[in-house]
XYZ file of C-alpha atoms in Angstrom:
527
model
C 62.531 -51.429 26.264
C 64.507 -48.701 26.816
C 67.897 -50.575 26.571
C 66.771 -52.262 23.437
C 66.669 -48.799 21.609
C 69.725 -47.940 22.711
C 71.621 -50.608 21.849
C 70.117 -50.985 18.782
C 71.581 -47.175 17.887
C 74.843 -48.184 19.016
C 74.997 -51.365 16.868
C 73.513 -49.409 14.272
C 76.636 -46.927 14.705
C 79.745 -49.356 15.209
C 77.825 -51.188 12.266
C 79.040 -48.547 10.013
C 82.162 -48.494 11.786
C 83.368 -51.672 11.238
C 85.673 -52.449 7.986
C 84.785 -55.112 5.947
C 81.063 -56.601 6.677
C 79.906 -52.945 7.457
C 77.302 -53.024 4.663
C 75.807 -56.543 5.958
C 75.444 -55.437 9.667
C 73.761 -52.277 9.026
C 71.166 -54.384 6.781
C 70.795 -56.710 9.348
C 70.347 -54.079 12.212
C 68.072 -52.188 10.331
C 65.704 -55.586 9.829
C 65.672 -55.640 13.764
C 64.457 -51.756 13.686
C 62.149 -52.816 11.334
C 60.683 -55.718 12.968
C 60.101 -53.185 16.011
C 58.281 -51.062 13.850
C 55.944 -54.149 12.181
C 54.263 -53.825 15.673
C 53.250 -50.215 15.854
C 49.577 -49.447 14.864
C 49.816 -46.889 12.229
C 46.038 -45.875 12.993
C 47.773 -44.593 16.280
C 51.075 -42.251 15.826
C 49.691 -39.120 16.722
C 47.000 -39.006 19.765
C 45.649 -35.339 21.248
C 43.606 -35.581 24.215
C 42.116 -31.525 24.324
C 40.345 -29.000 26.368
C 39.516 -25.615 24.671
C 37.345 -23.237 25.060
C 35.750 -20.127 22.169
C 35.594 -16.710 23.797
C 33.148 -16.045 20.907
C 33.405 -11.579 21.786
C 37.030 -12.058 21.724
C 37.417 -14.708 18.827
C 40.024 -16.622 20.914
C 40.632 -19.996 21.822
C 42.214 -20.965 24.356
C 43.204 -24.704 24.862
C 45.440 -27.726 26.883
C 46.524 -30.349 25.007
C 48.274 -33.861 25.636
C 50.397 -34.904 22.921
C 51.600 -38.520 22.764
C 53.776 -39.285 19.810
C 55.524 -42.194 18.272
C 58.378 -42.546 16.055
C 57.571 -44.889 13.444
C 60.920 -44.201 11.009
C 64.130 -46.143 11.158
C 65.874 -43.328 12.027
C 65.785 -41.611 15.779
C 64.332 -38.456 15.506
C 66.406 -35.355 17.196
C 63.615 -32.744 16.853
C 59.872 -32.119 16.847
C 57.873 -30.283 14.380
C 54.450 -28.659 14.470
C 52.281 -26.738 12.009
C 50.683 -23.787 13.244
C 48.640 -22.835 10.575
C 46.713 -19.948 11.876
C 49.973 -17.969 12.016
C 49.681 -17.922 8.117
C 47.488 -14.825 8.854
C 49.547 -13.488 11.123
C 50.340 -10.693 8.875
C 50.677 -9.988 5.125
C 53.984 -11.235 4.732
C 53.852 -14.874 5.634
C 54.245 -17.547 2.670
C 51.233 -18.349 2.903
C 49.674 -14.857 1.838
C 52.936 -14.761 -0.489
C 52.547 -17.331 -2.334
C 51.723 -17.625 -6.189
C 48.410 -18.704 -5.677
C 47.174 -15.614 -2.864
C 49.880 -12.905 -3.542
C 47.393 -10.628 -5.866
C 44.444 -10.989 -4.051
C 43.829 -8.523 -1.912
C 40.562 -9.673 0.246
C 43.068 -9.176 3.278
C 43.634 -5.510 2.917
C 40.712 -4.635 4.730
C 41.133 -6.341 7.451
C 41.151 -4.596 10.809
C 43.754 -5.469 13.436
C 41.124 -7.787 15.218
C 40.176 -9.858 11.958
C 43.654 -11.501 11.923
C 44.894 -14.268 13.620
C 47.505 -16.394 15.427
C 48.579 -19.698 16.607
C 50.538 -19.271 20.112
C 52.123 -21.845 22.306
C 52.382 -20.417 25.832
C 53.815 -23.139 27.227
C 55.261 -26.841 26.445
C 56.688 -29.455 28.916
C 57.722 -33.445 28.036
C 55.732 -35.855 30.324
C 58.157 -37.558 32.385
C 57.838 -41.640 31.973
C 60.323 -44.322 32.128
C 61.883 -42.913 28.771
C 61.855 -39.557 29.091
C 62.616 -37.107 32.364
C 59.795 -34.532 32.780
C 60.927 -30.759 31.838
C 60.017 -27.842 30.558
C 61.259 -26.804 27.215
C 59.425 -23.880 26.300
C 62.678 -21.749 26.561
C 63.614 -23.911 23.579
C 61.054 -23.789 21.382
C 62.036 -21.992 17.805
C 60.259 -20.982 15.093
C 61.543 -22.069 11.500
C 61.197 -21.684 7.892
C 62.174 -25.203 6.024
C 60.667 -24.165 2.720
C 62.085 -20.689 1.934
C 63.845 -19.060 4.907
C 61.165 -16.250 4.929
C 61.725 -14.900 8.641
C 58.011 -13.737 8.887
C 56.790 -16.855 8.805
C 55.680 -18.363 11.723
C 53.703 -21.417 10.768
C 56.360 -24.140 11.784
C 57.567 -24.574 15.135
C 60.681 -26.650 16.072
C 61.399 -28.180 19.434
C 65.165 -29.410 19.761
C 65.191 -32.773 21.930
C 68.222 -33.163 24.844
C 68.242 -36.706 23.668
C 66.269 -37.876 20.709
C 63.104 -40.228 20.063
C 64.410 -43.712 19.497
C 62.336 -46.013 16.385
C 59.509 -47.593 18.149
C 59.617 -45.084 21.428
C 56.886 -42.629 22.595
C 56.986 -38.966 23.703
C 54.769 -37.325 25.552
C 54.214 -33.734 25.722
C 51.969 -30.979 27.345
C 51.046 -27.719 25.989
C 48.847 -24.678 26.502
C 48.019 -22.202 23.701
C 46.156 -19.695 22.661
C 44.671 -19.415 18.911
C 42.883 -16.062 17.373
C 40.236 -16.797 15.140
C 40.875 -14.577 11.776
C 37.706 -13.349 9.917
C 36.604 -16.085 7.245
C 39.826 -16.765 4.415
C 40.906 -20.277 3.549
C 38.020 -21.786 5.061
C 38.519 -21.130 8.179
C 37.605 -18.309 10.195
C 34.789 -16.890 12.127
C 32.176 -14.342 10.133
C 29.030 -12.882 12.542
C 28.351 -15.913 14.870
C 29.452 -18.395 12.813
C 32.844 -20.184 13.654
C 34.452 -22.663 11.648
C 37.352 -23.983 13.038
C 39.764 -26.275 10.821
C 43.562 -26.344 11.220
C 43.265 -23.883 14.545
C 45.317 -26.012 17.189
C 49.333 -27.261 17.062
C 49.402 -30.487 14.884
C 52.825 -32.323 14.692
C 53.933 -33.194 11.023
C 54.917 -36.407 9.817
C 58.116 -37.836 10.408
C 58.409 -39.375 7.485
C 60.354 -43.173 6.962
C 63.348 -41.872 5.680
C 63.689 -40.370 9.285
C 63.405 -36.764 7.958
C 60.503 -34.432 9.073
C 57.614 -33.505 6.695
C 56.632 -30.086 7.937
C 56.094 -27.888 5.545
C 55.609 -23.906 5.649
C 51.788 -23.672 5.167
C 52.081 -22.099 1.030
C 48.969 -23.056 -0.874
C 48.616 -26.419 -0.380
C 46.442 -28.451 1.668
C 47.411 -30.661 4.321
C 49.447 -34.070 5.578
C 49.239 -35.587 9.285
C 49.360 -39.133 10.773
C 46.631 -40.936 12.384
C 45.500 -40.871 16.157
C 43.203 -40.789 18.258
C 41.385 -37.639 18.853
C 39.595 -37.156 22.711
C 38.186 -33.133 22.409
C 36.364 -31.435 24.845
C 34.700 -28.271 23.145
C 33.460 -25.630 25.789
C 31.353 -23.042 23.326
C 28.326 -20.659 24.667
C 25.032 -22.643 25.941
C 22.582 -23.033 23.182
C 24.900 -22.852 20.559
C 24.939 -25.893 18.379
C 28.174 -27.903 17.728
C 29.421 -30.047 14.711
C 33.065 -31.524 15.467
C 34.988 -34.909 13.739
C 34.035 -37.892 15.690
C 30.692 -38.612 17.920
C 29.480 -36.333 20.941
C 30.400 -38.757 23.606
C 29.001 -36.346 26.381
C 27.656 -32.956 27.183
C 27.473 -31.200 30.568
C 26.150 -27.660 31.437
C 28.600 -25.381 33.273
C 27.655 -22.761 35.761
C 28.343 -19.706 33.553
C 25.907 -20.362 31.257
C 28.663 -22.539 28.703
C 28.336 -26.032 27.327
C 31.004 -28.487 27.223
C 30.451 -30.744 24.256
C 33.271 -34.045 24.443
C 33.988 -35.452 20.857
C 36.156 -38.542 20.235
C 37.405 -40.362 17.020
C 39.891 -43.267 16.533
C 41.793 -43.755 13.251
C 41.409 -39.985 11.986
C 44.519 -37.630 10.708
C 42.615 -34.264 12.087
C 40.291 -32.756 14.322
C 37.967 -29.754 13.116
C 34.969 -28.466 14.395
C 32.088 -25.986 13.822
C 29.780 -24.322 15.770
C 26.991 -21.425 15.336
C 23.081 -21.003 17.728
C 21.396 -20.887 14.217
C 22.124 -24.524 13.154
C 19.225 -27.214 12.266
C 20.068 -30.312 13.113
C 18.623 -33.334 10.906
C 19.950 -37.571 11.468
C 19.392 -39.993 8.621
C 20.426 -43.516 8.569
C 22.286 -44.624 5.204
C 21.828 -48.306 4.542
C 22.625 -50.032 1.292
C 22.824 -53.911 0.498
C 26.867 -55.289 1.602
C 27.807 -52.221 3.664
C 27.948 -51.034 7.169
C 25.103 -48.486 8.004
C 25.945 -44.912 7.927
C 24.418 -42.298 10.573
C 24.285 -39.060 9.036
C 23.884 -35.579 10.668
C 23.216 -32.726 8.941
C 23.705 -29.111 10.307
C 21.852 -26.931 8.213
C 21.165 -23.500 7.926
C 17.616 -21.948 8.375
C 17.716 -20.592 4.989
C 18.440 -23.594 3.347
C 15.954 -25.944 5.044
C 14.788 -27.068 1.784
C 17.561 -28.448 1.027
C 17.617 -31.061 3.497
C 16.783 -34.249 1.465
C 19.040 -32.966 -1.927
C 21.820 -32.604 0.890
C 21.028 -36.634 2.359
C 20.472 -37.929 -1.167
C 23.842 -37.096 -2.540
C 26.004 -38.364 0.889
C 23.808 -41.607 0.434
C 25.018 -41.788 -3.077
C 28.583 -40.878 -1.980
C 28.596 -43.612 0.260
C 26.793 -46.180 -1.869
C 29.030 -45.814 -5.290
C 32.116 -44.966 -3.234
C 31.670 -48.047 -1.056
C 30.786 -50.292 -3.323
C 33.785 -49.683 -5.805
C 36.667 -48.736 -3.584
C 35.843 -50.192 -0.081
C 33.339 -49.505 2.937
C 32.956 -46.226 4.735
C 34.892 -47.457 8.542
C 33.320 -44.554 10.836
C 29.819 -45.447 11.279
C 28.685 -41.624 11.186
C 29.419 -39.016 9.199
C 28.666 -35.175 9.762
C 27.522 -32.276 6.738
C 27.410 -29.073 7.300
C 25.328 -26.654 5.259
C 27.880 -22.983 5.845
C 26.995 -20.445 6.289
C 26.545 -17.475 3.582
C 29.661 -16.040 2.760
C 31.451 -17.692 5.397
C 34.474 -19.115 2.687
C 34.073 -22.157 4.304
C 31.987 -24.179 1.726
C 33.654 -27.313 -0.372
C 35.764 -28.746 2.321
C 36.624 -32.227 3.701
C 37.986 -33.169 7.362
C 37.754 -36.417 8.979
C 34.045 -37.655 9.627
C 32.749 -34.065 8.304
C 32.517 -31.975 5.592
C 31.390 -28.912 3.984
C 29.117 -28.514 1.468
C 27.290 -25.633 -0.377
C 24.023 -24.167 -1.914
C 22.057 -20.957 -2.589
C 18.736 -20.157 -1.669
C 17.814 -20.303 -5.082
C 19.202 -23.820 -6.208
C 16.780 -25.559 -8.387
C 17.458 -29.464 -8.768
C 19.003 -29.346 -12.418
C 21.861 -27.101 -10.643
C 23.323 -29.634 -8.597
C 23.699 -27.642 -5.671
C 24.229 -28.471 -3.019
C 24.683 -32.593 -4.794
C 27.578 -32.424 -6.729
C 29.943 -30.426 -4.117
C 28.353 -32.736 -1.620
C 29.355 -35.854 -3.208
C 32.655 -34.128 -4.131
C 33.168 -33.675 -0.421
C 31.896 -36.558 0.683
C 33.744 -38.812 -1.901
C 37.152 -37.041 0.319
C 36.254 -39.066 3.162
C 37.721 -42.174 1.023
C 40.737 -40.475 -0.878
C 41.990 -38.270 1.576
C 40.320 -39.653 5.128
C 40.931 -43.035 4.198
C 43.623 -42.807 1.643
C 45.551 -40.090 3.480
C 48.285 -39.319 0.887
C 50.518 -36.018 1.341
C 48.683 -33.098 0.184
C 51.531 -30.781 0.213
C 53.658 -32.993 -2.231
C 51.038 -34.456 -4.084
C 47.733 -32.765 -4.256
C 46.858 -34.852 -7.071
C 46.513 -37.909 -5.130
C 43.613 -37.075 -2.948
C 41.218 -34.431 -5.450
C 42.300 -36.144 -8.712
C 41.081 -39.525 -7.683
C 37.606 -37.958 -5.965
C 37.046 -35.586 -8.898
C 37.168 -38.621 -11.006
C 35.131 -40.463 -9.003
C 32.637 -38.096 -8.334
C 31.993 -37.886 -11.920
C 31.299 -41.300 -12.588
C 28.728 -40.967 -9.052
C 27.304 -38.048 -10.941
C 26.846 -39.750 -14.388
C 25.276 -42.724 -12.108
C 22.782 -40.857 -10.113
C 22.183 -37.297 -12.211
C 21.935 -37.900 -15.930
C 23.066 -34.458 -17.694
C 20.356 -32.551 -19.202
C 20.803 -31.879 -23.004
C 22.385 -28.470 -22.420
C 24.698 -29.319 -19.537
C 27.991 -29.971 -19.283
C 30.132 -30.116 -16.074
C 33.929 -29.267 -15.671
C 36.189 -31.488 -14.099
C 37.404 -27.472 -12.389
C 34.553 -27.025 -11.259
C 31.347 -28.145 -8.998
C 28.326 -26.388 -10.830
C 27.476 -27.211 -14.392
C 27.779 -24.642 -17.486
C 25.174 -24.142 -19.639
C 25.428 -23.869 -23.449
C 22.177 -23.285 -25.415
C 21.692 -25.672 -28.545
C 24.637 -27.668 -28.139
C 22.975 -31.667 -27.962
C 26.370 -33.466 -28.766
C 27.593 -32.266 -24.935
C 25.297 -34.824 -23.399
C 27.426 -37.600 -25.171
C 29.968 -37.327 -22.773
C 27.937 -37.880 -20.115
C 29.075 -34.963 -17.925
C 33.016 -35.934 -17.801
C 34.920 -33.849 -19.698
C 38.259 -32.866 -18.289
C 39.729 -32.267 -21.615
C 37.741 -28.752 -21.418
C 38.980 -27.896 -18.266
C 42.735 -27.485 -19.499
C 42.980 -27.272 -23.362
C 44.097 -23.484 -24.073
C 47.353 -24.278 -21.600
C 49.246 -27.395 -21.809
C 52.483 -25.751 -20.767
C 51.482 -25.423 -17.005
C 53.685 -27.361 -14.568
C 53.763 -30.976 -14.536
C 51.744 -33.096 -11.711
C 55.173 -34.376 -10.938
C 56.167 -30.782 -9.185
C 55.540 -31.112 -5.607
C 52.290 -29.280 -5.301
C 53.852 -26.567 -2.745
C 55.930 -25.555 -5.963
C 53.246 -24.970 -8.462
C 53.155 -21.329 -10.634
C 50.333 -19.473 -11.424
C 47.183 -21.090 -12.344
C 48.819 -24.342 -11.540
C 47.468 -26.006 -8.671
C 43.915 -26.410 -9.961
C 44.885 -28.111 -12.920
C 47.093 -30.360 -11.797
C 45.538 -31.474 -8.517
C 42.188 -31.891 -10.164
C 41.707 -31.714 -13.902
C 45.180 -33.561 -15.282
C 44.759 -36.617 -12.763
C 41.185 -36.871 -13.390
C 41.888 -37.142 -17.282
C 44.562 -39.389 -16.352
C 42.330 -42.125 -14.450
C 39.390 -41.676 -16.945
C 42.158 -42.916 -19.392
C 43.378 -45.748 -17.469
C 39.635 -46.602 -17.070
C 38.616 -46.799 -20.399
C 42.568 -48.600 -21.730
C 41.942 -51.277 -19.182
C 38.589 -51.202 -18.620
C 35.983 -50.604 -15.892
C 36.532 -54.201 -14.648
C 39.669 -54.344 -14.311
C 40.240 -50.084 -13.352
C 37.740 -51.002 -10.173
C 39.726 -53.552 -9.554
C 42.689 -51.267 -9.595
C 41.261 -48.652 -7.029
C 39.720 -51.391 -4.858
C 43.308 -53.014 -3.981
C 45.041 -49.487 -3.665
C 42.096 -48.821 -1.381
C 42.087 -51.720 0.974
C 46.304 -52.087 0.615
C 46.482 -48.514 1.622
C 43.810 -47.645 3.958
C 45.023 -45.685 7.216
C 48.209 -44.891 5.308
C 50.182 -42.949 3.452
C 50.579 -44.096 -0.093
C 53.082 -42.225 -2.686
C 52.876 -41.682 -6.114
C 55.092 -45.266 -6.718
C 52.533 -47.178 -4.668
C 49.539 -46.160 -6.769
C 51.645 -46.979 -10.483
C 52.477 -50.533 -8.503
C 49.085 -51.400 -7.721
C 48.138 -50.444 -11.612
C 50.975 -52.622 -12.655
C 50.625 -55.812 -10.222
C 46.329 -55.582 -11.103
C 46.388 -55.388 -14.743
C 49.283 -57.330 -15.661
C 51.448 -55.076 -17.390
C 53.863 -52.684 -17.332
C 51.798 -49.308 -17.382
């Protein structure tokens, strides 16, 4: 195997060399790379087998991971890349806190030293195998700045290889950090004795096709892995309830007085987990006629136990309208969690789990906690499923669920006659005396951008957008976009649309051009 990559470099090289039919036998090496690379499972690039433990006085974690990663580009791949995204708190001059969309807040300046965080590697070896020699290469690591060179910022970390990873080969690596949990921002973050945990270990990027490495600077976008498998044993303080991406696959009592809970998911793009003593923990079982069942655990918070069903309801009618129009839900179980107050962590998706959101005083004609949970829900198809790159193109992922979790909403929770819900937004305004807003039936993206039509087009890598930008191209502009293609081609022939993208693309990561060919190839024209 490991003669076959090598010659297929050097081939690849005197390819070019050669005068004459240079062009021909670099095409014709490159369809031997590529038939390699027809045989990789793309639901397994990335795998983290992890054992970390929450000092919950201290607000630390500190883990061991195993890292096995395989190159699945056409080109070898001389370096290795890795988001640490807690480092984006690090202090106040990352480009993160910098950015356009965080620079004048200033939540952060009250901070205390101890409410920041960080995202260190202590140590990192490669796994010796028949590949690769075993070494140590911590000496090596290096922190960069891809995006724009700003030396404070410490959320990418680059490992030069002696020799590099071949198309088709697999590296293995081992590494111990250490990650400080800030107080809540960015919906992350620990507040009282509530920790919620998202983006807190070392992920690798993607190395994308092209044979170039997608690892951004964390700015003010969201997020962009590869599949794996995810094997996570959680060691948190006995009694203390956990919520985590995957299933609990065991649980065993240490001797001073912790609890090890083991979580493990196939086929997921990230790992986050949650865990407070104060948690209720409700299971539901989500069947509907042609689709898989569903379990369902809800982790709610004592304040908010009436709630419960509102908060079941709406991920049943995620599930149901979701499933039935793009594709089934693949996991079997899904986890919501009901955050706690002012925790910052509400509205968010992750693999298997998600964050919702209410108020103790949330009558039903609110929709809260339904239409954030169906919002959040509805991620676990565009985004889980349909994992498209968030820092490039935001739109992909919340414009298609924004859309769809209007139509879920105009399905299951008919607008009152003085409602009328923004496509920016999860809670309805209220306008007294207005009857014609209930034509609409609740969509009306329109009103979420008509006094600025000079923001910055959806085409702008998301990472890039000005002031006031993001929102209204990652949400409101798509959304208008798809409710247009919807009712030009019709609801027949639009499901149709977003059915095929979904099963073509599933475990993937489409672009922009993928989507517009799917449109084109499903409705017969040139859109």
């Amino acid at each position: 195997m490991k003669l076959r990559y090598h010659l297929l470099l050097l081939l690849l090289v005197a390819g070019i060399l050669l005068s004459g039919s240079a062009l021909a036998r670099q095409d014709s090496l490159l369809t031997a790379v590529d038939s390699i690379l027809q045989r990789i499972d793309h639901t397994r690039i990335a795998n983290y087998t992890m054992e970390v433990r929450l000092d919950v006085a201290t607000k630390t974690i500190s883990g061991q991971m195993e890292l096995s990663w395989t190159n699945a580009a056409r080109l070898p791949a001389a370096d290795l890349r890795f988001h640490l995204y807690y480092n984006a708190w690090r202090n106040d001059k990352s480009a993160f806190l910098n950015s356009v969309r965080y620079h004048d807040r200033s939540g952060w300046n009250d901070y205390r030293d101890d409410e920041w965080a960080y995202c260190e590697v202590s140590s990192m070896k490669i796994l010796g195998d028949t590949l690769f020699p075993e070494v140590e290469v911590s000496s090596a690591l290096e922190y960069i700045q891809p995006n724009d060179g700003n030396e404070f910022d410490r959320t990418v970390l680059r490992l030069p290889l002696r020799r590099p990873v071949f198309p088709g080969e697999t590296i293995r690596l081992a590494l111990t950090w250490e990650t400080k949990v800030p107080r809540t921002f960015a919906r992350t973050g620990a507040i009282g004795d509530y920790f919620f945990l998202a983006q807190w270990f070392p992920k690798i990027g993607v190395f994308e096709p092209e044979g170039l490495w997608n690892c951004q600077q964390y700015i003010q976008t969201e997020y962009y892995a590869d599949f794996g498998t995810y094997d996570v044993k959680l060691t948190v303080p006995r009694g203390w309830v956990v919520g985590a991406t995957g299933r609990e696959i065991a649980r065993s009592d240490n001797p001073d007085s912790s609890t090890t809970h083991q979580y493990y998911q196939e086929r997921v793009h990230d790992f986050t987990w949650v865990t407070t003593p104060h948690f209720q923990e409700f299971h539901q079982t989500f069947e509907s006629p042609g689709l898989p069942p569903v379990d369902m655990r809800l982790l709610l918070m004592p304040d908010h136990l009436d709630k419960k069903e509102r908060y079941l309801e709406s991920t049943a009618a995620a599930l149901k309208y979701y499933g039935s129009w793009f594709g089934p839900y693949p996991y079997g179980h899904v986890t919501v969690i009901d955050p706690a107050y002012q925790s910052g962590s509400g509205g968010m998706e992750y693999p298997t789990l998600f964050t919702g959101g209410t108020r103790w005083l949330s009558p039903p004609g609110t929709y809260s906690p339904e239409s954030v949970t169906i919002h959040e829900a509805g991620h676990q198809f565009w985004y889980g499923i349909i994992a498209n790159n968030e820092f490039d193109h935001a739109w992909m992922d919340e414009g298609f669920n924004s859309y769809a979790q209007q139509r879920v909403l105009r399905e299951c929770y008919p607008p009152r006659e003085l409602s009328k819900r923004y496509l920016e937004g999860f809670l309805p305004y209220v306008f007294s005396g207005v009857e014609i807003l209930s034509r609409t039936g609740g969509a009306d993206p329109y009103g979420g951008f008509y006094s600025d039509f000079k923001r910055d087009p959806m085409a702008v890598p998301s990472w890039r957008y000005g002031p006031g930008g993001y929102r209204l191209n990652s949400y409101n502009k798509p959304a208008l976009m798809l409710q247009t293609l919807e009712n030009y081609l019709g609801w027949e022939t639009f499901q149709k649309v977003l059915s095929t993208y979904f099963q073509r693309w599933q475990f993937r990561h489409p672009r922009p051009a993928d989507f517009f060919a799917v449109v084109n190839e499903v409705s017969g024209r040139d859109m």
